[in-house]
Amino acid sequence: MELKNHILELIRRASTDLPPDVEERLKRAYEEADEGSTEKSVFNVILENVKLARENSTPICQDTGHVIFYVNYPYGMKEWEITEEIKKATIEATEKNYLRPNAVDPVTGKNSGNNVGKNAPYITYHCWDKDYIEFKLMLKGGGSENVGAQYKLPNAELKAGRDLEGVRKVIIDAVTKAQGFGCAPGTIGVGIGGDRGVSYLLSKKTFFRKMGSNNENPVLAEFEDRLEKELNELGIGPMGFGGKTTVLDVFVDAQHRHPATYYVSVSYMCWAFRRKTMRIMSNGEVEYDD
């Protein structure tokens, strides 16, 4: 029961309280927008929405997203027991309207009504050598998920080869095609390498980085900064209305690949960038991190 309540609080915070680093980036975008522009008006509405959601403990967005957990746990804990508590917390979070019912069976078309079903919530487990358990939660909206893309290099149509220049070309292509449909301004997560599935997993894990951070690899760090600048020069702007800020940040990571493959996965996170981390220490204390 106690673990379930802690997870419920984590879901509530993720759904209703935008992380400070994301809010600060949105404020910067508002300040940089031209006076009297549609862009400035949109950012003003977004920031007011963020404020009201926090004050009233209501969802930041009506699409509360797909519930994704990454759990790091100490030796001795049982995954199936943790899963049961996550499911109980998810059901209660849905009852309390922190989450909208979003789990639909693709065969029958029926909504489970409580966000619980096969791979819903989606949970990834990792047993580590620390003495506390850590939950990383991401609420991934459907609209932003729809504009994600995966490319196989080389790509003849885009004249993109198997190098970072080729990666750059496909990322720009993905964001250009997304326009405002992913609830721009978005944050772009890129996974280079691996197989098709692992490539996408890597791209989404980058979303736990803080705004303004860079990859530890100096080559990728420079690549991220270049992409952020170039993507914002596209002029798509918030919701596709035009403006100076099309993306809030770009996070890129790379992993080893098979010699015969070169996949690039581009995940898109809407402006309602919902992610939270919770750690339950061995003494029972609970820590939250945005």
Coordinates of C-alpha atoms in Angstrom, one line a residue:
M1 CA 0.0 0.0 0.0
E2 CA 2.8 2.5 0.9
L3 CA 4.7 1.8 -2.3
K4 CA 1.4 2.2 -4.3
N5 CA 0.8 5.6 -2.7
H6 CA 4.3 6.8 -3.5
I7 CA 3.9 5.8 -7.1
L8 CA 0.5 7.5 -7.2
E9 CA 2.1 10.7 -6.0
L10 CA 4.8 10.4 -8.7
I11 CA 2.1 10.1 -11.4
R12 CA 0.2 13.1 -10.0
R13 CA 3.4 15.2 -10.0
A14 CA 4.3 14.1 -13.6
S15 CA 0.8 14.8 -14.9
T16 CA 0.2 18.2 -13.3
D17 CA 3.6 19.8 -12.6
L18 CA 5.8 20.7 -15.5
P19 CA 9.5 20.3 -14.7
P20 CA 11.2 23.7 -13.8
D21 CA 13.9 23.4 -16.5
V22 CA 11.2 22.9 -19.2
E23 CA 9.1 25.8 -17.9
E24 CA 12.2 28.1 -17.8
R25 CA 12.9 27.1 -21.5
L26 CA 9.4 28.0 -22.4
K27 CA 9.7 31.4 -20.6
R28 CA 12.9 32.0 -22.6
A29 CA 11.0 31.3 -25.8
Y30 CA 8.3 33.7 -24.8
E31 CA 10.8 36.4 -24.1
E32 CA 12.5 35.9 -27.4
A33 CA 9.3 36.0 -29.4
D34 CA 8.5 39.2 -31.2
E35 CA 6.0 41.5 -29.5
G36 CA 2.5 41.3 -30.9
S37 CA 3.3 38.0 -32.7
T38 CA 1.1 34.9 -32.7
E39 CA 4.1 33.1 -31.3
K40 CA 4.3 35.2 -28.2
S41 CA 0.5 34.8 -27.7
V42 CA 0.8 31.0 -27.9
F43 CA 3.6 30.9 -25.4
N44 CA 1.6 33.1 -23.1
V45 CA -1.3 30.7 -23.2
I46 CA 1.0 27.7 -22.7
L47 CA 2.7 29.3 -19.6
E48 CA -0.7 30.2 -18.1
N49 CA -1.8 26.7 -18.6
V50 CA 1.3 25.4 -16.8
K51 CA 0.6 27.7 -13.9
L52 CA -3.0 26.7 -13.5
A53 CA -2.3 23.0 -13.8
R54 CA 0.2 23.2 -11.0
E55 CA -2.0 25.3 -8.8
N56 CA -5.1 23.2 -9.3
S57 CA -3.3 19.8 -9.5
T58 CA -5.0 19.1 -12.9
P59 CA -3.3 17.5 -16.0
I60 CA -1.2 19.9 -18.0
C61 CA -2.7 18.4 -21.2
Q62 CA -5.9 16.6 -21.9
D63 CA -3.9 13.8 -23.4
T64 CA -2.1 12.4 -20.4
G65 CA -0.1 10.1 -22.6
H66 CA 1.2 6.6 -22.5
V67 CA 2.6 5.7 -19.1
I68 CA 6.2 4.6 -19.3
F69 CA 8.3 3.6 -16.2
Y70 CA 12.0 2.8 -15.9
V71 CA 12.7 1.1 -12.6
N72 CA 16.1 0.6 -11.0
Y73 CA 15.8 -1.7 -8.0
P74 CA 18.1 -3.3 -5.4
Y75 CA 18.8 -7.0 -5.2
G76 CA 16.1 -8.8 -3.3
M77 CA 13.1 -6.9 -4.6
K78 CA 10.7 -8.8 -6.9
E79 CA 9.8 -7.3 -10.2
W80 CA 6.3 -8.8 -10.2
E81 CA 5.5 -7.2 -6.8
I82 CA 6.6 -3.8 -8.1
T83 CA 4.6 -4.3 -11.2
E84 CA 1.4 -4.9 -9.2
E85 CA 1.9 -1.7 -7.2
I86 CA 2.5 0.3 -10.4
K87 CA -0.7 -1.1 -11.8
K88 CA -2.7 -0.3 -8.6
A89 CA -1.3 3.3 -8.6
T90 CA -2.1 3.7 -12.3
I91 CA -5.7 2.6 -11.8
E92 CA -6.2 5.0 -8.9
A93 CA -4.5 7.8 -10.8
T94 CA -7.0 7.2 -13.6
E95 CA -9.9 7.3 -11.1
K96 CA -8.6 10.6 -9.7
N97 CA -8.3 12.0 -13.3
Y98 CA -4.5 12.5 -13.1
L99 CA -4.6 10.2 -16.1
R100 CA -7.1 9.9 -18.9
P101 CA -8.0 6.4 -20.0
N102 CA -5.6 5.8 -22.8
A103 CA -5.1 2.0 -23.1
V104 CA -7.0 0.6 -26.1
D105 CA -6.9 -3.0 -27.3
P106 CA -5.9 -2.8 -31.0
V107 CA -7.8 -6.0 -31.8
T108 CA -11.2 -5.3 -30.1
G109 CA -11.0 -1.5 -30.1
K110 CA -12.0 -1.5 -26.4
N111 CA -10.5 0.9 -23.9
S112 CA -9.6 -0.8 -20.6
G113 CA -10.8 2.3 -18.9
N114 CA -8.0 2.3 -16.3
N115 CA -4.7 2.6 -18.3
V116 CA -3.8 -1.0 -17.6
G117 CA -3.4 -3.7 -20.2
K118 CA -0.7 -5.6 -22.1
N119 CA 2.5 -3.5 -21.8
A120 CA 0.3 -0.7 -20.3
P121 CA 1.9 0.8 -18.3
Y122 CA 5.2 0.0 -20.1
I123 CA 7.9 -0.9 -17.6
T124 CA 11.6 -1.5 -18.0
Y125 CA 13.5 -3.0 -15.1
H126 CA 17.1 -2.9 -14.1
C127 CA 18.6 -4.5 -11.0
W128 CA 21.5 -2.4 -9.7
D129 CA 24.0 -2.4 -6.8
K130 CA 22.4 0.6 -4.9
D131 CA 20.3 0.1 -1.7
Y132 CA 17.4 2.2 -2.9
I133 CA 14.7 1.9 -5.6
E134 CA 14.3 4.5 -8.3
F135 CA 11.3 5.2 -10.5
K136 CA 11.7 7.3 -13.7
L137 CA 8.3 8.1 -15.2
M138 CA 7.5 9.6 -18.6
L139 CA 4.0 10.5 -19.8
K140 CA 4.3 10.4 -23.6
G141 CA 1.5 12.0 -25.6
G142 CA 0.0 10.4 -28.6
G143 CA 0.2 13.4 -30.9
S144 CA 3.9 13.8 -30.4
E145 CA 4.4 10.0 -30.8
N146 CA 2.7 10.1 -34.2
V147 CA 5.3 12.4 -35.6
G148 CA 8.3 10.4 -34.5
A149 CA 10.2 8.7 -37.3
Q150 CA 12.8 6.1 -38.0
Y151 CA 15.3 6.1 -40.9
K152 CA 17.6 3.5 -42.3
L153 CA 20.8 4.9 -43.7
P154 CA 21.8 5.4 -46.4
N155 CA 18.7 7.2 -47.6
A156 CA 18.9 7.9 -51.3
E157 CA 15.9 10.3 -51.3
L158 CA 17.5 12.6 -48.8
K159 CA 21.0 11.9 -50.1
A160 CA 21.9 10.9 -46.5
G161 CA 24.9 8.6 -46.0
R162 CA 26.1 6.6 -43.0
D163 CA 27.6 9.4 -41.1
L164 CA 26.6 12.3 -38.8
E165 CA 25.8 14.5 -41.8
G166 CA 23.4 11.8 -43.0
V167 CA 21.9 11.7 -39.5
R168 CA 21.5 15.5 -39.5
K169 CA 19.6 15.4 -42.8
V170 CA 17.1 12.8 -41.6
I171 CA 16.5 14.7 -38.3
I172 CA 15.8 17.9 -40.2
D173 CA 13.4 15.9 -42.5
A174 CA 11.5 14.5 -39.5
V175 CA 11.0 17.9 -37.8
T176 CA 10.0 19.5 -41.1
K177 CA 7.4 16.9 -41.7
A178 CA 6.1 17.1 -38.1
Q179 CA 5.3 20.8 -38.5
G180 CA 3.0 21.7 -35.6
F181 CA 1.2 18.4 -35.4
G182 CA 3.4 17.2 -32.5
C183 CA 2.3 20.2 -30.4
A184 CA 5.4 22.2 -31.1
P185 CA 7.7 23.4 -29.8
G186 CA 9.0 19.9 -29.3
T187 CA 12.0 18.4 -27.8
I188 CA 13.9 16.0 -30.1
G189 CA 15.4 12.7 -28.8
V190 CA 17.6 10.9 -31.2
G191 CA 18.9 7.3 -31.0
I192 CA 21.7 6.4 -33.4
G193 CA 22.6 2.7 -33.9
G194 CA 21.3 -0.5 -32.5
D195 CA 18.5 -2.5 -34.1
R196 CA 15.1 -1.0 -34.9
G197 CA 13.7 -1.5 -31.4
V198 CA 16.7 -0.6 -29.4
S199 CA 17.2 2.5 -31.5
Y200 CA 13.8 3.9 -30.5
L201 CA 14.3 2.9 -26.9
L202 CA 17.6 4.9 -26.8
S203 CA 15.9 8.0 -28.4
K204 CA 13.3 8.1 -25.7
K205 CA 15.7 7.6 -22.8
T206 CA 17.4 10.8 -23.8
F207 CA 14.2 12.7 -22.6
F208 CA 15.4 12.2 -19.0
R209 CA 18.1 14.7 -19.6
K210 CA 17.7 18.3 -18.4
M211 CA 17.2 21.2 -20.8
G212 CA 20.4 22.8 -21.8
S213 CA 22.5 19.7 -21.1
N214 CA 24.8 18.1 -23.7
N215 CA 26.0 14.7 -24.5
E216 CA 29.3 13.8 -22.7
N217 CA 30.8 13.0 -26.1
P218 CA 32.1 16.4 -27.4
V219 CA 31.4 15.5 -31.0
L220 CA 27.7 14.7 -30.2
A221 CA 27.5 17.8 -28.0
E222 CA 28.5 20.0 -30.8
F223 CA 26.1 18.1 -33.1
E224 CA 23.2 18.8 -30.7
D225 CA 23.9 22.5 -30.5
R226 CA 24.1 22.7 -34.3
L227 CA 20.8 20.9 -34.8
E228 CA 19.0 23.0 -32.2
K229 CA 20.1 26.2 -34.1
E230 CA 19.2 24.8 -37.5
L231 CA 15.8 23.4 -36.5
N232 CA 14.8 26.7 -34.9
E233 CA 15.7 28.4 -38.2
L234 CA 13.0 26.4 -39.9
G235 CA 10.5 28.9 -38.6
I236 CA 7.7 26.4 -37.9
G237 CA 7.2 27.8 -34.4
P238 CA 4.7 26.8 -31.6
M239 CA 1.8 24.8 -32.9
G240 CA 3.0 25.5 -36.5
F241 CA 2.0 29.1 -36.4
G242 CA 5.5 30.3 -37.2
G243 CA 8.2 31.8 -35.0
K244 CA 11.7 31.6 -33.6
T245 CA 11.3 28.5 -31.4
T246 CA 10.4 25.2 -33.2
V247 CA 12.3 23.0 -30.8
L248 CA 13.2 23.5 -27.1
D249 CA 16.2 21.2 -27.2
V250 CA 17.9 18.3 -29.0
F251 CA 19.2 15.3 -27.2
V252 CA 21.3 12.8 -29.2
D253 CA 22.8 9.5 -28.1
A254 CA 24.6 6.7 -30.0
Q255 CA 25.1 3.0 -29.5
H256 CA 27.0 0.3 -31.4
R257 CA 25.3 -1.1 -34.5
H258 CA 25.5 -4.2 -36.7
P259 CA 27.8 -3.6 -39.7
A260 CA 24.9 -4.2 -42.1
T261 CA 22.5 -1.6 -40.4
Y262 CA 22.5 2.0 -39.6
Y263 CA 19.2 3.1 -37.9
V264 CA 18.3 6.6 -36.7
S265 CA 15.3 7.0 -34.6
V266 CA 13.8 10.4 -33.9
S267 CA 11.4 10.7 -31.0
Y268 CA 9.4 13.9 -30.5
M269 CA 8.2 15.2 -27.1
C270 CA 5.6 17.9 -27.1
W271 CA 5.9 21.1 -25.1
A272 CA 4.1 19.3 -22.3
F273 CA 7.3 17.5 -21.4
R274 CA 6.2 15.3 -18.5
R275 CA 8.8 13.4 -16.7
K276 CA 9.6 12.9 -13.0
T277 CA 12.0 10.7 -11.0
M278 CA 11.4 9.3 -7.5
R279 CA 13.8 7.6 -5.2
I280 CA 12.7 5.6 -2.1
M281 CA 15.7 5.3 0.1
S282 CA 16.6 2.3 2.4
N283 CA 15.4 4.3 5.4
G284 CA 12.0 5.0 3.8
E285 CA 12.7 8.6 2.9
V286 CA 11.3 9.7 -0.5
E287 CA 13.1 12.0 -2.9
Y288 CA 11.7 13.6 -6.1
D289 CA 13.6 15.0 -9.0
D290 CA 12.3 16.8 -12.0

